[in-house]
Coordinates of C-alpha atoms in Angstrom, one line a residue:
X6 CA -11.8 -29.7 -2.3
X7 CA -13.3 -29.9 1.2
X8 CA -11.7 -27.2 3.4
X9 CA -10.4 -27.4 7.0
X10 CA -12.7 -25.2 9.1
X11 CA -9.7 -24.1 11.1
X12 CA -7.8 -23.0 8.0
X13 CA -10.9 -21.1 6.7
X14 CA -10.9 -19.2 10.0
X15 CA -7.2 -18.5 9.8
X16 CA -7.5 -17.2 6.3
X17 CA -9.9 -14.5 7.6
X18 CA -7.4 -13.3 10.2
X19 CA -6.1 -9.7 9.6
X20 CA -2.5 -10.9 9.2
X21 CA -3.4 -12.8 6.1
X22 CA -4.2 -9.5 4.4
X23 CA -0.5 -8.6 4.6
X24 CA 1.9 -9.2 1.7
X25 CA 4.8 -11.6 2.0
X26 CA 7.4 -12.7 -0.6
X27 CA 10.1 -15.2 -0.8
X28 CA 13.7 -13.9 -0.8
X29 CA 14.8 -12.6 -4.2
X30 CA 18.4 -11.4 -3.8
X31 CA 18.8 -10.2 -7.4
X32 CA 16.4 -7.4 -6.8
X33 CA 17.3 -6.7 -3.2
X34 CA 14.4 -8.6 -1.6
X35 CA 16.6 -10.0 1.1
X36 CA 16.8 -8.4 4.6
X37 CA 20.3 -9.1 6.0
X38 CA 22.3 -11.7 4.1
X39 CA 22.5 -11.4 0.4
X40 CA 24.9 -13.6 -1.6
X41 CA 25.9 -10.4 -3.3
X42 CA 26.9 -8.5 -0.2
X43 CA 30.7 -7.8 -0.2
X44 CA 33.1 -9.4 2.2
X45 CA 34.7 -7.1 4.8
X46 CA 38.1 -5.8 3.8
X47 CA 40.2 -2.6 4.2
X48 CA 43.6 -1.5 2.9
X49 CA 45.4 1.8 3.8
X50 CA 48.3 3.3 2.0
X51 CA 50.0 6.5 3.1
X52 CA 47.1 7.3 5.4
X53 CA 44.5 6.9 2.7
X54 CA 42.0 4.1 2.2
X55 CA 42.7 2.4 -1.1
X56 CA 40.5 -0.6 -0.7
X57 CA 37.0 -0.9 0.9
X58 CA 35.1 -4.2 1.2
X59 CA 36.8 -5.8 -1.8
X60 CA 36.7 -2.8 -4.0
X61 CA 39.8 -0.8 -5.1
X62 CA 39.6 3.0 -4.9
X63 CA 39.5 3.5 -8.6
X64 CA 36.3 1.5 -8.6
X65 CA 34.7 3.3 -5.7
X66 CA 31.2 4.8 -6.3
X67 CA 30.5 8.1 -4.6
X68 CA 29.2 6.5 -1.4
X69 CA 32.4 4.4 -1.1
X70 CA 34.5 7.6 -1.6
X71 CA 32.5 9.6 0.9
X72 CA 32.6 6.9 3.6
X73 CA 36.3 6.3 3.1
X74 CA 37.2 10.0 3.2
X75 CA 34.9 11.3 5.9
X76 CA 33.6 8.4 8.1
X77 CA 36.3 5.8 8.5
X78 CA 39.4 6.7 10.6
X79 CA 42.3 5.4 8.5
X80 CA 44.6 5.5 11.5
X81 CA 42.7 2.7 13.4
X82 CA 40.7 0.9 10.7
X83 CA 43.1 -2.0 10.1
X84 CA 43.3 -2.7 13.8
X85 CA 39.5 -2.7 14.2
X86 CA 38.9 -4.8 11.1
X87 CA 41.3 -7.4 12.4
X88 CA 38.9 -8.1 15.3
X89 CA 36.6 -11.1 15.0
X90 CA 33.1 -10.0 14.2
X91 CA 31.6 -12.3 16.9
X92 CA 33.9 -10.6 19.4
X93 CA 32.5 -7.2 18.5
X94 CA 28.9 -8.5 18.7
X95 CA 29.6 -9.8 22.2
X96 CA 31.1 -6.5 23.2
X97 CA 27.8 -4.8 22.1
X98 CA 25.8 -7.1 24.4
X99 CA 28.3 -7.2 27.3
X100 CA 27.3 -4.8 30.1
X101 CA 31.0 -4.6 31.2
X102 CA 32.0 -3.1 27.9
X103 CA 31.2 0.6 28.0
X104 CA 29.3 2.4 25.3
X105 CA 32.3 4.6 24.6
X106 CA 34.5 1.6 23.6
X107 CA 31.9 0.6 21.0
X108 CA 31.7 4.1 19.6
X109 CA 35.5 4.1 19.3
X110 CA 35.4 0.8 17.4
X111 CA 32.8 2.2 15.1
X112 CA 35.3 4.6 13.7
X113 CA 37.2 1.8 12.1
X114 CA 34.5 -0.6 10.7
X115 CA 33.4 -0.8 7.1
X116 CA 29.8 -1.3 6.0
X117 CA 30.4 -5.0 5.3
X118 CA 32.1 -5.5 8.7
X119 CA 29.2 -4.0 10.7
X120 CA 26.8 -6.1 8.6
X121 CA 28.7 -9.2 9.6
X122 CA 28.6 -8.2 13.3
X123 CA 24.9 -7.6 13.3
X124 CA 24.2 -10.9 11.5
X125 CA 25.7 -12.6 14.6
X126 CA 23.0 -11.1 16.8
X127 CA 19.4 -12.2 17.5
X128 CA 16.6 -9.7 18.3
X129 CA 16.9 -9.9 22.1
X130 CA 20.7 -9.3 21.8
X131 CA 20.1 -6.3 19.6
X132 CA 17.6 -4.9 22.1
X133 CA 20.1 -5.4 24.9
X134 CA 22.7 -3.5 22.8
X135 CA 20.3 -0.8 21.8
X136 CA 19.5 -0.1 25.5
X137 CA 23.3 0.5 26.0
X138 CA 24.0 2.3 22.8
X139 CA 21.2 4.9 22.7
X140 CA 22.9 8.3 22.8
X141 CA 20.6 10.2 25.2
X142 CA 19.8 8.5 28.5
X143 CA 16.2 9.5 28.6
X144 CA 13.9 8.0 25.9
X145 CA 11.4 10.2 24.1
X146 CA 8.8 10.2 21.4
X147 CA 7.6 12.1 18.3
X148 CA 4.1 12.3 16.7
X149 CA 2.4 13.2 13.5
X150 CA -0.2 16.0 13.5
X151 CA -2.0 16.4 10.2
X152 CA -5.4 16.4 8.7
X153 CA -6.8 15.7 5.2
X154 CA -8.2 19.3 4.8
X155 CA -5.1 21.0 6.1
X156 CA -7.5 22.8 8.5
X157 CA -5.2 25.1 10.7
X158 CA -7.7 25.4 13.6
X159 CA -8.0 21.6 14.0
X160 CA -4.3 21.2 13.5
X161 CA -3.5 23.6 16.4
X162 CA -6.0 21.9 18.7
X163 CA -4.5 18.4 17.8
X164 CA -1.0 19.8 18.4
X165 CA -2.0 21.0 21.9
X166 CA -3.5 17.6 22.8
X167 CA -0.4 15.9 21.6
X168 CA 1.7 18.2 23.7
X169 CA -0.3 17.1 26.8
X170 CA 0.4 13.5 26.1
X171 CA 4.1 14.3 26.2
X172 CA 5.4 14.2 22.6
X173 CA 8.7 16.1 22.6
X174 CA 8.7 16.5 18.8
X175 CA 5.7 17.1 16.5
X176 CA 5.7 16.7 12.7
X177 CA 3.2 17.8 10.1
X178 CA 3.0 17.8 6.3
X179 CA 0.4 19.0 3.7
X180 CA -2.2 17.7 1.4
X181 CA -2.0 21.0 -0.6
X182 CA 1.6 22.3 -0.8
X183 CA 0.6 26.0 -0.6
X184 CA -1.0 25.3 2.9
X185 CA 2.5 24.7 4.3
X186 CA 3.0 28.0 6.1
X187 CA -0.4 27.6 7.9
X188 CA 0.4 24.1 8.9
X189 CA 3.8 25.2 10.4
X190 CA 2.0 28.1 12.2
X191 CA -0.7 25.8 13.6
X192 CA 1.8 23.3 14.9
X193 CA 3.9 26.0 16.5
X194 CA 1.0 27.7 18.2
X195 CA -0.8 24.5 19.3
X196 CA 2.3 22.8 20.7
X197 CA 3.5 25.9 22.7
X198 CA 0.0 26.3 24.1
X199 CA 0.5 23.5 26.5
X200 CA 4.2 23.7 27.3
X201 CA 7.4 25.3 26.1
X202 CA 10.2 23.4 24.3
X203 CA 8.2 21.1 22.0
X204 CA 10.1 20.9 18.7
X205 CA 8.1 21.1 15.4
X206 CA 8.7 20.5 11.8
X207 CA 6.8 20.8 8.5
X208 CA 7.8 18.0 6.1
X209 CA 8.0 19.5 2.6
X210 CA 10.3 19.9 -0.3
X211 CA 13.6 21.1 1.0
X212 CA 13.7 24.7 -0.1
X213 CA 10.4 25.6 1.5
X214 CA 11.2 23.6 4.6
X215 CA 14.4 25.5 5.1
X216 CA 12.6 28.8 4.6
X217 CA 10.1 28.0 7.3
X218 CA 12.9 27.1 9.6
X219 CA 14.6 30.4 8.9
X220 CA 11.5 32.3 9.7
X221 CA 11.3 30.5 13.1
X222 CA 8.0 28.8 12.3
X223 CA 9.6 25.4 12.6
X224 CA 12.5 24.2 14.8
X225 CA 13.8 21.0 13.2
X226 CA 13.8 18.9 10.0
X227 CA 14.4 15.3 9.3
X228 CA 12.9 14.4 5.9
X229 CA 16.2 15.0 4.1
X230 CA 16.6 11.6 2.4
X231 CA 19.8 9.7 1.7
X232 CA 20.2 6.3 -0.1
X233 CA 22.5 3.3 -0.1
X234 CA 23.3 3.1 -3.8
X235 CA 24.6 5.6 -6.3
X236 CA 21.9 5.2 -8.9
X237 CA 19.1 5.9 -6.4
X238 CA 21.0 8.9 -5.1
X239 CA 21.4 10.2 -8.6
X240 CA 17.7 9.6 -9.3
X241 CA 16.9 12.1 -6.6
X242 CA 19.3 14.7 -8.1
X243 CA 21.6 14.4 -5.1
X244 CA 25.0 13.4 -3.8
X245 CA 26.4 12.9 -0.3
X246 CA 28.1 16.3 -0.7
X247 CA 24.9 18.2 -1.7
X248 CA 23.1 16.7 1.3
X249 CA 25.9 17.7 3.6
X250 CA 25.7 21.2 2.3
X251 CA 22.0 21.3 3.0
X252 CA 22.6 20.0 6.6
X253 CA 25.1 22.9 7.1
X254 CA 22.4 25.3 5.9
X255 CA 20.1 24.2 8.6
X256 CA 22.8 24.1 11.4
X257 CA 24.1 27.6 10.5
X258 CA 20.6 29.0 11.0
X259 CA 20.1 27.3 14.4
X260 CA 17.7 24.6 13.2
X261 CA 18.1 21.0 14.3
X262 CA 18.3 18.5 11.4
X263 CA 18.8 14.8 10.9
X264 CA 18.8 12.7 7.7
X265 CA 16.2 10.1 6.7
X266 CA 16.9 6.7 5.3
X267 CA 15.7 3.1 5.7
X268 CA 15.8 -0.5 4.7
X269 CA 13.9 -1.2 1.5
X270 CA 14.1 2.3 -0.1
X271 CA 16.6 1.1 -2.7
X272 CA 14.4 -1.9 -3.5
X273 CA 11.3 0.4 -3.8
X274 CA 13.3 2.5 -6.3
X275 CA 14.6 -0.5 -8.3
X276 CA 18.2 0.3 -7.4
X277 CA 19.3 -2.2 -4.8
X278 CA 22.1 -3.7 -7.0
X279 CA 21.4 -7.1 -5.5
X280 CA 22.6 -6.2 -2.0
X281 CA 20.8 -6.8 1.3
X282 CA 18.6 -4.1 2.7
X283 CA 20.7 -3.9 5.9
X284 CA 24.0 -3.6 4.0
X285 CA 22.7 -0.6 2.0
X286 CA 21.2 1.0 5.1
X287 CA 24.5 0.7 7.0
X288 CA 26.1 2.7 4.1
X289 CA 23.5 5.4 4.7
X290 CA 24.2 5.4 8.4
X291 CA 28.0 5.8 7.8
X292 CA 27.3 8.6 5.2
X293 CA 25.2 10.4 7.8
X294 CA 28.1 10.1 10.3
X295 CA 30.6 11.4 7.8
X296 CA 28.3 14.4 6.9
X297 CA 28.2 15.4 10.6
X298 CA 24.5 15.5 11.1
X299 CA 22.9 14.9 14.5
X300 CA 21.4 11.6 13.4
X301 CA 18.9 9.6 11.4
X302 CA 15.3 8.9 11.1
X303 CA 15.4 5.3 10.1
X304 CA 13.6 2.0 10.7
X305 CA 12.5 1.7 7.1
X306 CA 10.1 4.6 7.5
X307 CA 7.8 4.8 4.4
X308 CA 9.3 1.7 2.9
X309 CA 8.4 -0.6 5.9
X310 CA 6.2 -2.8 3.7
X311 CA 9.3 -4.0 1.9
X312 CA 11.4 -5.4 4.7
X313 CA 8.2 -6.5 6.5
X314 CA 7.5 -8.8 3.5
X315 CA 10.7 -10.9 3.7
X316 CA 12.2 -13.2 6.3
X317 CA 14.0 -11.5 9.2
X318 CA 12.8 -8.2 7.8
X319 CA 11.7 -6.6 11.1
X320 CA 14.9 -7.9 12.7
X321 CA 16.7 -5.9 10.0
X322 CA 14.7 -2.8 10.9
X323 CA 15.9 -3.2 14.6
X324 CA 19.4 -3.7 13.4
X325 CA 19.5 -0.5 11.4
X326 CA 18.3 1.4 14.5
X327 CA 21.1 -0.2 16.5
X328 CA 23.6 0.6 13.7
X329 CA 22.7 4.2 14.0
X330 CA 23.4 4.3 17.7
X331 CA 26.7 2.4 17.3
X332 CA 28.0 5.4 15.3
X333 CA 27.0 7.8 18.2
X334 CA 24.0 9.3 16.2
X335 CA 20.5 10.0 17.5
X336 CA 17.8 7.8 16.1
X337 CA 14.2 8.5 15.4
X338 CA 13.4 4.8 15.1
X339 CA 10.5 4.5 12.7
X340 CA 7.2 3.0 13.7
X341 CA 5.7 5.9 11.7
X342 CA 4.1 4.0 8.8
X343 CA 1.3 1.4 8.9
X344 CA 2.6 -1.9 7.5
X345 CA 0.3 -4.6 8.8
X346 CA -3.4 -5.3 9.3
X347 CA -2.5 -7.3 12.3
X348 CA -2.6 -5.5 15.7
X349 CA -0.4 -8.2 17.2
X350 CA 2.2 -7.9 14.5
X351 CA 2.3 -4.1 14.7
X352 CA 2.7 -4.2 18.5
X353 CA 5.4 -6.8 18.3
X354 CA 7.4 -4.6 15.9
X355 CA 6.9 -1.5 18.1
X356 CA 8.1 -3.3 21.2
X357 CA 11.6 -3.8 19.6
X358 CA 12.1 -0.1 20.0
X359 CA 9.9 0.7 23.0
X360 CA 11.4 -1.8 25.4
X361 CA 15.1 -0.9 25.0
X362 CA 14.1 2.7 24.4
X363 CA 15.4 5.0 21.6
X364 CA 15.9 8.7 21.3
X365 CA 12.4 8.9 19.6
X366 CA 10.6 5.5 19.8
X367 CA 8.2 6.6 17.0
X368 CA 9.3 8.9 14.2
X369 CA 5.7 9.7 14.1
X370 CA 3.0 8.2 16.4
X371 CA -0.1 9.5 14.7
X372 CA -1.7 11.8 17.3
X373 CA -4.7 11.9 15.0
X374 CA -6.8 9.1 13.4
X375 CA -4.9 7.3 10.7
X376 CA -7.3 8.3 8.0
X377 CA -6.2 11.9 8.8
X378 CA -2.5 11.1 8.8
X379 CA -1.1 12.6 5.6
X380 CA 2.1 10.5 6.0
X381 CA -0.1 7.6 4.9
X382 CA -0.9 6.4 8.4
X383 CA 1.3 5.4 11.3
X384 CA 2.0 2.1 13.1
X385 CA -0.3 3.4 15.8
X386 CA -2.8 6.3 15.9
X387 CA -4.9 8.3 18.3
X388 CA -7.2 5.3 18.9
X389 CA -4.2 3.3 20.2
X390 CA -3.1 5.9 22.8
X391 CA -4.8 4.1 25.8
X392 CA -3.3 0.8 24.7
X393 CA 0.2 2.4 24.6
X394 CA -0.2 4.1 27.9
X395 CA -1.3 0.8 29.5
X396 CA 1.6 -1.1 28.0
X397 CA 3.9 1.4 29.7
X398 CA 2.1 0.7 33.0
X399 CA 2.1 -3.1 32.5
X400 CA 5.8 -3.4 31.8
X401 CA 7.0 -0.4 33.9
X402 CA 8.7 1.1 30.8
X403 CA 9.0 4.7 29.7
X404 CA 7.6 5.1 26.2
X405 CA 7.8 8.9 26.4
X406 CA 4.0 9.5 27.0
X407 CA 1.8 10.2 30.0
X408 CA -1.9 9.8 30.8
X409 CA -4.2 12.8 30.3
X410 CA -7.7 13.7 31.5
X411 CA -10.5 14.7 29.3
X412 CA -11.1 18.1 31.0
X413 CA -7.4 19.1 30.4
X414 CA -7.5 18.0 26.8
X415 CA -10.7 20.0 26.1
X416 CA -9.2 23.1 27.7
X417 CA -5.9 22.9 25.8
X418 CA -7.7 22.4 22.5
X419 CA -9.9 25.4 23.2
X420 CA -7.0 27.6 24.1
X421 CA -5.0 26.6 21.0
X422 CA -8.0 27.2 18.7
X423 CA -8.7 30.6 20.3
X424 CA -5.0 31.6 19.9
X425 CA -5.3 30.8 16.2
X426 CA -8.5 32.9 16.0
X427 CA -6.6 35.8 17.5
X428 CA -3.7 35.5 15.1
X429 CA -5.8 35.3 12.0
X430 CA -7.9 38.3 13.2
X431 CA -4.8 40.4 13.9
X432 CA -3.0 39.5 10.6
X433 CA -6.1 40.0 8.5
X434 CA -6.3 36.3 7.5
X435 CA -9.7 34.7 6.8
X436 CA -11.7 34.7 10.0
X437 CA -11.8 31.7 12.3
X438 CA -15.4 31.7 13.6
X439 CA -16.5 30.8 17.1
X440 CA -18.2 27.8 15.5
X441 CA -14.9 26.6 14.3
X442 CA -13.3 27.1 17.7
X443 CA -16.0 25.1 19.3
X444 CA -15.8 22.3 16.7
X445 CA -12.0 22.0 17.0
X446 CA -12.3 21.9 20.8
X447 CA -14.2 18.6 20.7
X448 CA -13.3 17.2 17.2
X449 CA -11.9 13.8 16.4
X450 CA -11.2 14.5 12.7
X451 CA -11.8 16.9 9.8
X452 CA -15.3 15.5 9.4
X453 CA -16.2 17.3 12.6
X454 CA -15.1 20.7 11.3
X455 CA -16.9 23.3 9.3
X456 CA -15.4 23.8 5.9
X457 CA -13.1 26.8 5.2
X458 CA -12.6 28.9 2.1
X459 CA -9.6 27.1 0.7
X460 CA -8.8 29.8 -2.0
X461 CA -8.7 32.6 0.6
X462 CA -6.7 30.5 3.1
X463 CA -4.1 29.8 0.4
X464 CA -3.7 33.5 -0.4
X465 CA -3.0 34.2 3.3
X466 CA -0.7 31.2 3.7
X467 CA 1.4 32.5 0.8
X468 CA 1.4 35.9 2.5
X469 CA 3.4 34.4 5.3
X470 CA 6.3 33.6 3.0
X471 CA 5.9 36.7 0.8
X472 CA 5.9 39.1 3.8
X473 CA 8.4 37.1 5.9
X474 CA 6.0 36.7 8.8
X475 CA 8.2 35.1 11.5
X476 CA 7.9 33.3 14.8
X477 CA 8.8 36.5 16.5
X478 CA 5.9 38.3 14.8
X479 CA 3.5 35.6 16.0
X480 CA 4.8 35.9 19.5
X481 CA 4.2 39.7 19.4
X482 CA 0.6 39.1 18.2
X483 CA -0.1 36.6 20.9
X484 CA 1.2 38.9 23.6
X485 CA -0.8 41.8 22.2
X486 CA -4.0 39.7 22.2
X487 CA -3.6 38.4 25.8
X488 CA -1.9 35.0 25.2
X489 CA 1.3 36.0 27.0
X490 CA 2.4 32.5 28.2
X491 CA 2.2 31.0 24.7
X492 CA 4.0 34.1 23.3
X493 CA 6.8 33.7 25.8
X494 CA 7.2 30.1 25.0
X495 CA 7.5 30.8 21.3
X496 CA 10.1 33.5 22.1
X497 CA 12.0 31.1 24.2
X498 CA 12.1 28.7 21.2
X499 CA 13.6 31.5 19.1
X500 CA 16.2 32.1 21.8
X501 CA 17.2 28.4 21.6
X502 CA 18.0 28.9 18.0
X503 CA 20.5 31.6 18.9
X504 CA 22.0 29.5 21.7
X505 CA 22.3 26.4 19.5
X506 CA 22.5 23.9 22.4
X507 CA 19.7 21.9 20.9
X508 CA 21.9 21.2 17.9
X509 CA 23.7 18.6 20.0
X510 CA 23.0 14.9 19.3
X511 CA 19.7 13.6 20.5
X512 CA 18.6 17.0 21.8
X513 CA 15.1 17.7 23.2
X514 CA 13.9 20.6 25.3
X515 CA 12.0 19.9 28.5
X516 CA 9.1 21.8 30.0
X517 CA 11.6 24.0 31.9
X518 CA 13.1 25.1 28.6
X519 CA 16.3 23.2 29.3
X520 CA 18.0 21.2 26.6
X521 CA 18.6 17.5 27.3
X522 CA 21.0 15.8 24.9
X523 CA 23.7 13.2 24.6
X524 CA 26.1 15.9 26.1
X525 CA 24.3 16.5 29.4
X526 CA 22.1 13.4 29.6
X527 CA 24.6 10.9 28.3
X528 CA 23.5 7.3 28.3
X529 CA 25.6 5.5 30.9
X530 CA 23.9 2.1 31.0
X531 CA 26.1 -0.7 32.2
X532 CA 23.7 -3.2 33.6
X533 CA 21.0 -3.3 36.3
X534 CA 20.8 -0.2 38.5
X535 CA 22.5 2.0 35.8
X536 CA 21.3 4.1 32.9
X537 CA 17.8 5.4 32.6
X538 CA 15.5 4.4 35.5
X539 CA 12.0 5.7 36.1
X540 CA 12.0 8.2 38.9
X541 CA 9.3 7.8 41.6
X542 CA 7.6 10.9 40.2
X543 CA 7.6 9.5 36.6
X544 CA 6.4 6.1 37.7
X545 CA 3.5 7.7 39.5
X546 CA 2.6 9.6 36.4
X547 CA 2.7 6.5 34.2
X548 CA 0.8 4.2 36.5
X549 CA -2.1 6.5 37.4
X550 CA -4.2 5.9 34.3
X551 CA -7.7 7.2 34.4
X552 CA -9.2 3.7 34.0
X553 CA -7.6 2.4 37.3
X554 CA -10.0 1.9 40.2
X555 CA -8.9 3.3 43.6
X556 CA -10.0 1.9 47.0
X557 CA -11.1 5.4 47.8
X558 CA -13.7 5.1 45.1
X559 CA -15.7 2.8 47.4
X560 CA -15.6 4.9 50.5

């Protein structure tokens, strides 16, 4: 068969390396409208919900029971459910309907009712609603800082650079589980080298993650997964009640924590029960609300390839972000997993969260090259930073980052590496050589670093847990070795744990060590001239990219 030259060219385009499937409702391969989704209904008897979305209480699974008992307000639900779903959708978009009214309505909806509401909205309407419903007025961002060798010197330098760019949260994980304490230490030291208040986490199995938080080596957690069907929950040896107990364990020790969920997870684990991805994710959102956690990391997360393969899938991802904010929860809105070979498609997906703004636009912008990202790569990586900064400037939108200069980056990376060198020397860990410090200062990836003795590193990493070496111990070492400013910043982070203010919804800590959350930075958007607006100082910061030519350059 003779081929069209144009089609031959099209077939070589990056987007045609992506995977796409037709809708397959029986297995859950449908984004927002499955024929198997239940119809909205509620029935209350003697102050107790006895019917939820067509199911009698005796037939409830554990998610139905949890949502009925802990999320839905039985005193108002029949009134809210009587409202037309189109009317609620219009309230979401209407700038004259305050956010507080929507939050009040959320207390009475069922999962199927909210699904029906969101199905009446297009992408632009969802973005308009998200701009109003975001809990914290000021948008922010989170990054990944990892490397394939778990090299603590490089990780500290990368964390320092990420801090300069303005990431308010930094997340790491491990290639070798036993390296976890070193990774937590590197992220803590590197981030606090450039400014105080940056929150850090080490994504691990839950017991070790909690232990590191109790030692003050990390300050938040979010990889506590929940699911939208009972079989998938059971497959993870969990229940809504066990997850709620774990959330309490973090909060009681002054550590911020949110759950993780996302469209497509139940499909990926072969337990979608024929329901749409968005319906199941709304159940997760409502479970998180009932558990009392600060919020959710959602936006499909590591399952993004599933919704991205079906029609309206990326719309469903935006809808789950919006659903989270409707319930007055913070949202770290995904964009943290690579899903497409197409730069156009990846950017289009990201703009759905960047333009309206979310609490954390990325639940992990890879601050390192994607081949170093141990979360399997992000939607954007360190090579995309200039593009992202210029999009902020082009559209006059705050994506949570700021331009940096090369000299400042080199200095920050050097100071972070030297701090790690001092800590390792003081604690008797395997020496960090001057050669390693020099390499980390200028490195792009692990390939630029000298190799370390992994066996000896692992012995010392395990010593941190065995001896209970804490964030306070690290601060004392840094002060002793002349790194007083970083020591004070780490100590200030420990004081935040005692105060507990950053346990409020959507909390971040600014460079002045002040908590900004939905309590003292409440989103009050009600149309043009309200809500978050770029200050003159912030606009100057965003627009003054290093690539811009100034008239003074020609004097």
